[in-house]
PDB file of C-alpha atoms in Angstrom:
ATOM      1  CA  UNK A 867      68.763  33.856  33.090  1.00  0.00           C
ATOM      2  CA  UNK A 868      65.111  33.111  32.448  1.00  0.00           C
ATOM      3  CA  UNK A 869      63.550  30.997  35.198  1.00  0.00           C
ATOM      4  CA  UNK A 870      60.727  28.849  33.809  1.00  0.00           C
ATOM      5  CA  UNK A 871      59.145  28.289  37.206  1.00  0.00           C
ATOM      6  CA  UNK A 872      59.013  32.034  37.852  1.00  0.00           C
ATOM      7  CA  UNK A 873      57.549  32.461  34.359  1.00  0.00           C
ATOM      8  CA  UNK A 874      54.863  29.944  35.257  1.00  0.00           C
ATOM      9  CA  UNK A 875      54.166  31.874  38.458  1.00  0.00           C
ATOM     10  CA  UNK A 876      53.559  35.009  36.393  1.00  0.00           C
ATOM     11  CA  UNK A 877      51.111  33.032  34.237  1.00  0.00           C
ATOM     12  CA  UNK A 878      49.451  31.716  37.390  1.00  0.00           C
ATOM     13  CA  UNK A 879      48.895  35.312  38.510  1.00  0.00           C
ATOM     14  CA  UNK A 880      47.216  36.199  35.218  1.00  0.00           C
ATOM     15  CA  UNK A 881      45.047  33.055  35.320  1.00  0.00           C
ATOM     16  CA  UNK A 882      44.070  33.769  38.908  1.00  0.00           C
ATOM     17  CA  UNK A 883      43.036  37.298  37.928  1.00  0.00           C
ATOM     18  CA  UNK A 884      40.910  35.963  35.068  1.00  0.00           C
ATOM     19  CA  UNK A 885      39.304  33.350  37.314  1.00  0.00           C
ATOM     20  CA  UNK A 886      38.413  35.893  39.996  1.00  0.00           C
ATOM     21  CA  UNK A 887      37.386  38.840  37.807  1.00  0.00           C
ATOM     22  CA  UNK A 888      36.328  37.187  34.571  1.00  0.00           C
ATOM     23  CA  UNK A 889      38.588  39.337  32.388  1.00  0.00           C
ATOM     24  CA  UNK A 890      42.329  39.677  31.793  1.00  0.00           C
ATOM     25  CA  UNK A 891      44.394  42.219  33.756  1.00  0.00           C
ATOM     26  CA  UNK A 892      46.180  43.559  30.677  1.00  0.00           C
ATOM     27  CA  UNK A 893      46.557  42.846  26.974  1.00  0.00           C
ATOM     28  CA  UNK A 894      50.281  42.212  26.986  1.00  0.00           C
ATOM     29  CA  UNK A 895      52.989  42.097  29.650  1.00  0.00           C
ATOM     30  CA  UNK A 896      54.958  44.856  27.939  1.00  0.00           C
ATOM     31  CA  UNK A 897      55.802  48.431  28.781  1.00  0.00           C
ATOM     32  CA  UNK A 898      53.676  49.585  25.851  1.00  0.00           C
ATOM     33  CA  UNK A 899      50.524  48.121  27.447  1.00  0.00           C
ATOM     34  CA  UNK A 900      48.892  50.850  29.529  1.00  0.00           C
ATOM     35  CA  UNK A 901      47.369  48.466  32.061  1.00  0.00           C
ATOM     36  CA  UNK A 902      50.586  46.531  32.575  1.00  0.00           C
ATOM     37  CA  UNK A 903      52.708  49.650  32.991  1.00  0.00           C
ATOM     38  CA  UNK A 904      50.123  51.078  35.396  1.00  0.00           C
ATOM     39  CA  UNK A 905      50.241  47.887  37.477  1.00  0.00           C
ATOM     40  CA  UNK A 906      54.018  48.088  37.617  1.00  0.00           C
ATOM     41  CA  UNK A 907      54.467  51.850  38.084  1.00  0.00           C
ATOM     42  CA  UNK A 908      51.255  53.008  39.768  1.00  0.00           C
ATOM     43  CA  UNK A 909      49.473  50.031  41.350  1.00  0.00           C
ATOM     44  CA  UNK A 910      46.947  52.209  43.188  1.00  0.00           C
ATOM     45  CA  UNK A 911      45.798  53.613  39.823  1.00  0.00           C
ATOM     46  CA  UNK A 912      45.666  50.108  38.353  1.00  0.00           C
ATOM     47  CA  UNK A 913      43.358  48.901  41.122  1.00  0.00           C
ATOM     48  CA  UNK A 914      41.069  51.948  40.750  1.00  0.00           C
ATOM     49  CA  UNK A 915      40.073  50.563  37.353  1.00  0.00           C
ATOM     50  CA  UNK A 916      38.720  47.447  39.088  1.00  0.00           C
ATOM     51  CA  UNK A 917      37.243  49.102  42.204  1.00  0.00           C
ATOM     52  CA  UNK A 918      33.706  47.916  41.370  1.00  0.00           C
ATOM     53  CA  UNK A 919      34.908  44.340  41.873  1.00  0.00           C
ATOM     54  CA  UNK A 920      35.557  44.976  45.602  1.00  0.00           C
ATOM     55  CA  UNK A 921      38.801  42.990  45.629  1.00  0.00           C
ATOM     56  CA  UNK A 922      40.499  42.249  48.927  1.00  0.00           C
ATOM     57  CA  UNK A 923      43.912  43.683  49.730  1.00  0.00           C
ATOM     58  CA  UNK A 924      45.103  40.091  50.161  1.00  0.00           C
ATOM     59  CA  UNK A 925      44.146  39.254  46.573  1.00  0.00           C
ATOM     60  CA  UNK A 926      45.798  42.419  45.238  1.00  0.00           C
ATOM     61  CA  UNK A 927      49.000  41.637  47.142  1.00  0.00           C
ATOM     62  CA  UNK A 928      49.080  38.067  45.827  1.00  0.00           C
ATOM     63  CA  UNK A 929      48.445  39.140  42.240  1.00  0.00           C
ATOM     64  CA  UNK A 930      51.103  41.848  42.370  1.00  0.00           C
ATOM     65  CA  UNK A 931      53.573  39.403  43.899  1.00  0.00           C
ATOM     66  CA  UNK A 932      52.931  36.876  41.136  1.00  0.00           C
ATOM     67  CA  UNK A 933      53.235  39.420  38.341  1.00  0.00           C
ATOM     68  CA  UNK A 934      56.380  41.230  39.468  1.00  0.00           C
ATOM     69  CA  UNK A 935      58.402  42.261  36.432  1.00  0.00           C
ATOM     70  CA  UNK A 936      61.673  41.255  38.103  1.00  0.00           C
ATOM     71  CA  UNK A 937      61.555  37.466  38.350  1.00  0.00           C
ATOM     72  CA  UNK A 938      63.852  37.521  41.405  1.00  0.00           C
ATOM     73  CA  UNK A 939      61.179  39.471  43.291  1.00  0.00           C
ATOM     74  CA  UNK A 940      58.266  37.392  41.966  1.00  0.00           C
ATOM     75  CA  UNK A 941      56.401  35.099  44.340  1.00  0.00           C
ATOM     76  CA  UNK A 942      57.203  31.417  44.220  1.00  0.00           C
ATOM     77  CA  UNK A 943      54.898  28.599  45.249  1.00  0.00           C
ATOM     78  CA  UNK A 944      55.882  28.876  48.925  1.00  0.00           C
ATOM     79  CA  UNK A 945      54.882  32.574  49.017  1.00  0.00           C
ATOM     80  CA  UNK A 946      51.579  31.711  47.339  1.00  0.00           C
ATOM     81  CA  UNK A 947      50.854  28.995  49.891  1.00  0.00           C
ATOM     82  CA  UNK A 948      51.666  31.383  52.733  1.00  0.00           C
ATOM     83  CA  UNK A 949      49.661  34.308  51.356  1.00  0.00           C
ATOM     84  CA  UNK A 950      46.645  35.397  53.427  1.00  0.00           C
ATOM     85  CA  UNK A 951      44.394  35.166  50.350  1.00  0.00           C
ATOM     86  CA  UNK A 952      45.385  31.543  49.663  1.00  0.00           C
ATOM     87  CA  UNK A 953      45.076  30.588  53.328  1.00  0.00           C
ATOM     88  CA  UNK A 954      41.795  32.479  53.763  1.00  0.00           C
ATOM     89  CA  UNK A 955      38.375  31.013  54.252  1.00  0.00           C
ATOM     90  CA  UNK A 956      36.676  29.088  51.493  1.00  0.00           C
ATOM     91  CA  UNK A 957      33.279  30.503  50.659  1.00  0.00           C
ATOM     92  CA  UNK A 958      30.239  28.287  50.507  1.00  0.00           C
ATOM     93  CA  UNK A 959      27.915  28.401  47.504  1.00  0.00           C
ATOM     94  CA  UNK A 960      25.643  31.084  49.004  1.00  0.00           C
ATOM     95  CA  UNK A 961      28.533  33.342  50.050  1.00  0.00           C
ATOM     96  CA  UNK A 962      30.237  32.832  46.708  1.00  0.00           C
ATOM     97  CA  UNK A 963      27.054  33.814  44.865  1.00  0.00           C
ATOM     98  CA  UNK A 964      26.747  36.991  46.963  1.00  0.00           C
ATOM     99  CA  UNK A 965      30.418  37.827  46.411  1.00  0.00           C
ATOM    100  CA  UNK A 966      30.304  37.262  42.647  1.00  0.00           C
ATOM    101  CA  UNK A 967      26.918  38.834  41.873  1.00  0.00           C
ATOM    102  CA  UNK A 968      28.156  42.457  41.498  1.00  0.00           C
ATOM    103  CA  UNK A 969      30.976  41.287  39.214  1.00  0.00           C
ATOM    104  CA  UNK A 970      28.614  39.206  37.140  1.00  0.00           C
ATOM    105  CA  UNK A 971      26.183  42.110  36.725  1.00  0.00           C
ATOM    106  CA  UNK A 972      28.921  44.470  35.677  1.00  0.00           C
ATOM    107  CA  UNK A 973      30.333  42.095  33.076  1.00  0.00           C
ATOM    108  CA  UNK A 974      26.896  41.247  31.717  1.00  0.00           C
ATOM    109  CA  UNK A 975      25.757  44.863  31.464  1.00  0.00           C
ATOM    110  CA  UNK A 976      24.946  45.531  27.805  1.00  0.00           C
ATOM    111  CA  UNK A 977      26.493  48.985  27.856  1.00  0.00           C
ATOM    112  CA  UNK A 978      29.857  47.601  29.028  1.00  0.00           C
ATOM    113  CA  UNK A 979      30.292  45.544  25.890  1.00  0.00           C
ATOM    114  CA  UNK A 980      28.728  48.173  23.639  1.00  0.00           C
ATOM    115  CA  UNK A 981      31.136  50.836  24.895  1.00  0.00           C
ATOM    116  CA  UNK A 982      34.090  48.569  24.140  1.00  0.00           C
ATOM    117  CA  UNK A 983      32.713  47.766  20.669  1.00  0.00           C
ATOM    118  CA  UNK A 984      32.040  51.439  20.022  1.00  0.00           C
ATOM    119  CA  UNK A 985      35.633  52.374  20.783  1.00  0.00           C
ATOM    120  CA  UNK A 986      36.959  49.715  18.422  1.00  0.00           C
ATOM    121  CA  UNK A 987      34.570  50.694  15.625  1.00  0.00           C
ATOM    122  CA  UNK A 988      35.404  54.393  16.037  1.00  0.00           C
ATOM    123  CA  UNK A 989      39.115  53.642  15.809  1.00  0.00           C
ATOM    124  CA  UNK A 990      38.590  51.403  12.774  1.00  0.00           C
ATOM    125  CA  UNK A 991      36.474  54.021  10.970  1.00  0.00           C
ATOM    126  CA  UNK A 992      39.089  56.684  11.700  1.00  0.00           C
ATOM    127  CA  UNK A 993      41.852  54.509  10.278  1.00  0.00           C
ATOM    128  CA  UNK A 994      39.819  53.648   7.197  1.00  0.00           C
ATOM    129  CA  UNK A 995      38.909  57.249   6.468  1.00  0.00           C
ATOM    130  CA  UNK A 996      42.484  58.380   7.093  1.00  0.00           C
ATOM    131  CA  UNK A 997      43.911  55.817   4.692  1.00  0.00           C
ATOM    132  CA  UNK A 998      41.163  55.700   2.044  1.00  0.00           C
ATOM    133  CA  UNK A 999      42.488  58.718   0.184  1.00  0.00           C
ATOM    134  CA  UNK A1000      46.077  57.481   0.441  1.00  0.00           C
ATOM    135  CA  UNK A1001      45.108  54.024  -0.785  1.00  0.00           C
ATOM    136  CA  UNK A1002      43.268  55.353  -3.814  1.00  0.00           C
ATOM    137  CA  UNK A1003      46.091  57.680  -4.874  1.00  0.00           C
ATOM    138  CA  UNK A1004      49.151  55.590  -4.012  1.00  0.00           C
ATOM    139  CA  UNK A1005      50.420  52.206  -5.012  1.00  0.00           C
ATOM    140  CA  UNK A1006      49.625  48.999  -3.158  1.00  0.00           C
ATOM    141  CA  UNK A1007      52.612  49.685  -0.849  1.00  0.00           C
ATOM    142  CA  UNK A1008      50.192  51.468   1.509  1.00  0.00           C
ATOM    143  CA  UNK A1009      48.203  48.299   2.147  1.00  0.00           C
ATOM    144  CA  UNK A1010      50.695  46.666   4.543  1.00  0.00           C
ATOM    145  CA  UNK A1011      50.802  49.779   6.742  1.00  0.00           C
ATOM    146  CA  UNK A1012      47.005  49.973   6.723  1.00  0.00           C
ATOM    147  CA  UNK A1013      46.702  46.288   7.659  1.00  0.00           C
ATOM    148  CA  UNK A1014      49.176  46.704  10.529  1.00  0.00           C
ATOM    149  CA  UNK A1015      47.200  49.666  11.853  1.00  0.00           C
ATOM    150  CA  UNK A1016      43.944  47.722  11.661  1.00  0.00           C
ATOM    151  CA  UNK A1017      45.546  44.731  13.394  1.00  0.00           C
ATOM    152  CA  UNK A1018      46.712  46.953  16.258  1.00  0.00           C
ATOM    153  CA  UNK A1019      43.084  47.739  17.126  1.00  0.00           C
ATOM    154  CA  UNK A1020      42.682  44.306  18.688  1.00  0.00           C
TER     155      UNK A1020
END
């Protein structure tokens, strides 16, 4: 009994998160995604990851309501319109700049991106070294497994 409107509300929650923080909340809305499962099972731990963004409790409540796993519990448009975050004050340009500056600095920090790249490169090098010997001694049947492992790095 998939409800398209409730599915769209989930997508709205993800888009709202990206618009406010500048990055996605999780890679995939599946149990295997650590961020998604943390949001669902341990929301306080999920929000600790984003503590430097100084998000309001109203925003967190709205996002969690929009991304409820159970579509019957997920916020609809009326709950969004009634949410304190949606009904809150609209910031002027100066206030918005002050509010967004710490987030902008964090996302633009060179070490933030370098750390992420470093993790990916380390994982890729590990996979390559692990499979190099296998690939040279076995038939081409190993290539599909190697390619799947490399693709999972993304």
